[in-house]
Amino acid sequence: MSVLLGQGAGGAALALLPADTVVAAEDAWLAPLPPEGASVIMHRDVGHTAGMARGLQITAHDLQRLGAVDLVVPGPDGGPNSGPGTATSSGAYGRMAGLAEAAAGCLRAAVGLEPATRLAARRDRYHRLSP
């Protein structure tokens, strides 16, 4: 199981994806190149960062729709505008409880599977992501 909690960019961030199950916090994103960098490459300024982020489809919900993320855990307030700046102690606890529940479910699902079966399913999953 891999858990995406915040911002992830570059090859090291992409190394989080090859897992039996990928869980992401609602406000997490993952990209080979940050949207600011893509904006600078394409437009020579960071003024197009938001548009690049939308086009790259890097949000947790985008990645779930594309099949790279299995489960999105709601933010601290349970809404789409949640994030570190809005976290309260009870909201942060709620997110951690959601992540713990997801982890327990992933472990229960994986415990009875043979390693070869898990690896084959993982390989098939990522072949489906290829264009």
Short mmCIF file of C-alpha atoms in Angstrom, two decimals:
data_model
loop_
_atom_site.label_atom_id
_atom_site.label_comp_id
_atom_site.label_asym_id
_atom_site.label_seq_id
_atom_site.Cartn_x
_atom_site.Cartn_y
_atom_site.Cartn_z
CA MET A 1 0.00 0.00 0.00
CA SER A 2 1.20 3.48 -0.84
CA VAL A 3 -0.21 6.68 0.67
CA LEU A 4 -0.04 10.09 -1.01
CA LEU A 5 -0.44 12.80 1.61
CA GLY A 6 0.61 16.03 -0.09
CA GLN A 7 2.53 17.32 -3.06
CA GLY A 8 4.65 14.90 -5.03
CA ALA A 9 6.76 15.61 -8.08
CA GLY A 10 9.58 13.94 -9.94
CA GLY A 11 10.72 10.38 -10.29
CA ALA A 12 10.93 9.82 -6.54
CA ALA A 13 7.26 10.75 -6.15
CA LEU A 14 6.24 8.47 -9.01
CA ALA A 15 8.00 5.62 -7.21
CA LEU A 16 5.05 5.69 -4.78
CA LEU A 17 2.65 4.36 -7.41
CA PRO A 18 3.77 0.74 -7.92
CA ALA A 19 1.85 -0.70 -4.99
CA ASP A 20 -0.99 -3.15 -4.59
CA THR A 21 -3.20 -0.27 -3.48
CA VAL A 22 -2.69 3.50 -3.68
CA VAL A 23 -4.57 5.73 -1.25
CA ALA A 24 -4.46 9.53 -1.55
CA ALA A 25 -5.49 12.37 0.70
CA GLU A 26 -8.10 14.49 -1.06
CA ASP A 27 -5.74 17.45 -1.41
CA ALA A 28 -2.75 15.39 -2.62
CA TRP A 29 -1.32 15.64 -6.11
CA LEU A 30 1.35 13.76 -8.00
CA ALA A 31 3.16 14.65 -11.22
CA PRO A 32 6.44 13.92 -12.97
CA LEU A 33 6.93 17.69 -13.21
CA PRO A 34 5.31 20.32 -10.96
CA PRO A 35 2.74 22.50 -12.76
CA GLU A 36 4.92 25.58 -12.14
CA GLY A 37 7.77 23.92 -14.02
CA ALA A 38 5.47 22.89 -16.86
CA SER A 39 4.18 26.47 -17.10
CA VAL A 40 7.73 27.85 -17.31
CA ILE A 41 8.69 25.31 -20.00
CA MET A 42 5.59 25.91 -22.10
CA HIS A 43 4.97 29.63 -21.53
CA ARG A 44 8.21 30.97 -20.04
CA ASP A 45 6.39 32.13 -16.89
CA VAL A 46 4.43 30.68 -13.98
CA GLY A 47 1.25 32.55 -14.89
CA HIS A 48 -0.28 29.44 -16.47
CA THR A 49 0.31 27.14 -13.50
CA ALA A 50 -3.39 26.54 -12.71
CA GLY A 51 -4.18 25.68 -16.33
CA MET A 52 -1.19 23.37 -16.54
CA ALA A 53 -2.29 21.59 -13.35
CA ARG A 54 -5.78 21.03 -14.80
CA GLY A 55 -4.33 19.77 -18.08
CA LEU A 56 -1.88 17.43 -16.39
CA GLN A 57 -4.72 15.84 -14.36
CA ILE A 58 -2.62 15.53 -11.21
CA THR A 59 -5.16 15.82 -8.38
CA ALA A 60 -6.11 12.85 -6.22
CA HIS A 61 -9.54 12.67 -7.86
CA ASP A 62 -8.00 12.91 -11.36
CA LEU A 63 -5.58 10.11 -10.52
CA GLN A 64 -8.44 8.00 -9.15
CA ARG A 65 -10.47 8.52 -12.33
CA LEU A 66 -7.43 7.52 -14.40
CA GLY A 67 -6.93 4.36 -12.33
CA ALA A 68 -3.64 5.31 -10.64
CA VAL A 69 -5.26 5.88 -7.21
CA ASP A 70 -7.69 3.41 -5.65
CA LEU A 71 -9.13 5.43 -2.80
CA VAL A 72 -9.31 9.14 -1.97
CA VAL A 73 -9.59 9.96 1.75
CA PRO A 74 -11.56 13.16 2.48
CA GLY A 75 -9.79 16.17 3.93
CA PRO A 76 -9.97 17.41 7.51
CA ASP A 77 -13.33 19.12 7.02
CA GLY A 78 -14.59 16.46 4.64
CA GLY A 79 -14.92 18.94 1.78
CA PRO A 80 -13.05 19.72 -1.41
CA ASN A 81 -11.38 22.83 0.02
CA SER A 82 -9.73 21.01 2.86
CA GLY A 83 -6.02 21.13 3.35
CA PRO A 84 -3.23 21.80 5.81
CA GLY A 85 -4.30 25.42 6.26
CA THR A 86 -7.82 24.40 7.29
CA ALA A 87 -6.99 21.42 9.47
CA THR A 88 -8.27 21.43 13.01
CA SER A 89 -7.19 18.86 15.54
CA SER A 90 -10.49 17.01 15.15
CA GLY A 91 -10.35 17.30 11.36
CA ALA A 92 -6.77 16.03 11.22
CA TYR A 93 -7.81 13.16 13.48
CA GLY A 94 -10.64 12.35 11.07
CA ARG A 95 -8.22 12.17 8.15
CA MET A 96 -5.85 9.93 10.09
CA ALA A 97 -8.76 7.69 11.08
CA GLY A 98 -9.76 7.46 7.41
CA LEU A 99 -6.20 6.57 6.41
CA ALA A 100 -5.98 3.97 9.18
CA GLU A 101 -9.25 2.42 8.04
CA ALA A 102 -7.98 2.33 4.44
CA ALA A 103 -4.71 0.72 5.55
CA ALA A 104 -6.55 -1.95 7.54
CA GLY A 105 -8.76 -2.76 4.56
CA CYS A 106 -5.78 -2.98 2.21
CA LEU A 107 -3.94 -5.31 4.56
CA ARG A 108 -7.00 -7.53 4.99
CA ALA A 109 -7.35 -7.78 1.20
CA ALA A 110 -3.67 -8.55 0.62
CA VAL A 111 -3.05 -11.02 3.44
CA GLY A 112 -4.63 -14.00 1.68
CA LEU A 113 -3.11 -13.43 -1.75
CA GLU A 114 -0.05 -15.19 -3.09
CA PRO A 115 2.81 -12.83 -4.00
CA ALA A 116 2.67 -13.93 -7.66
CA THR A 117 -1.04 -13.08 -7.79
CA ARG A 118 -0.43 -9.65 -6.25
CA LEU A 119 2.42 -8.89 -8.65
CA ALA A 120 0.40 -9.98 -11.69
CA ALA A 121 -2.52 -7.77 -10.64
CA ARG A 122 -0.15 -4.84 -10.09
CA ARG A 123 1.46 -5.34 -13.51
CA ASP A 124 -1.94 -5.56 -15.24
CA ARG A 125 -3.11 -2.41 -13.48
CA TYR A 126 -0.20 -0.34 -14.75
CA HIS A 127 -0.42 -1.75 -18.25
CA ARG A 128 -3.99 -0.39 -18.33
CA LEU A 129 -2.63 3.08 -17.48
CA SER A 130 -0.41 3.15 -20.55
CA PRO A 131 -1.82 5.01 -23.55
#
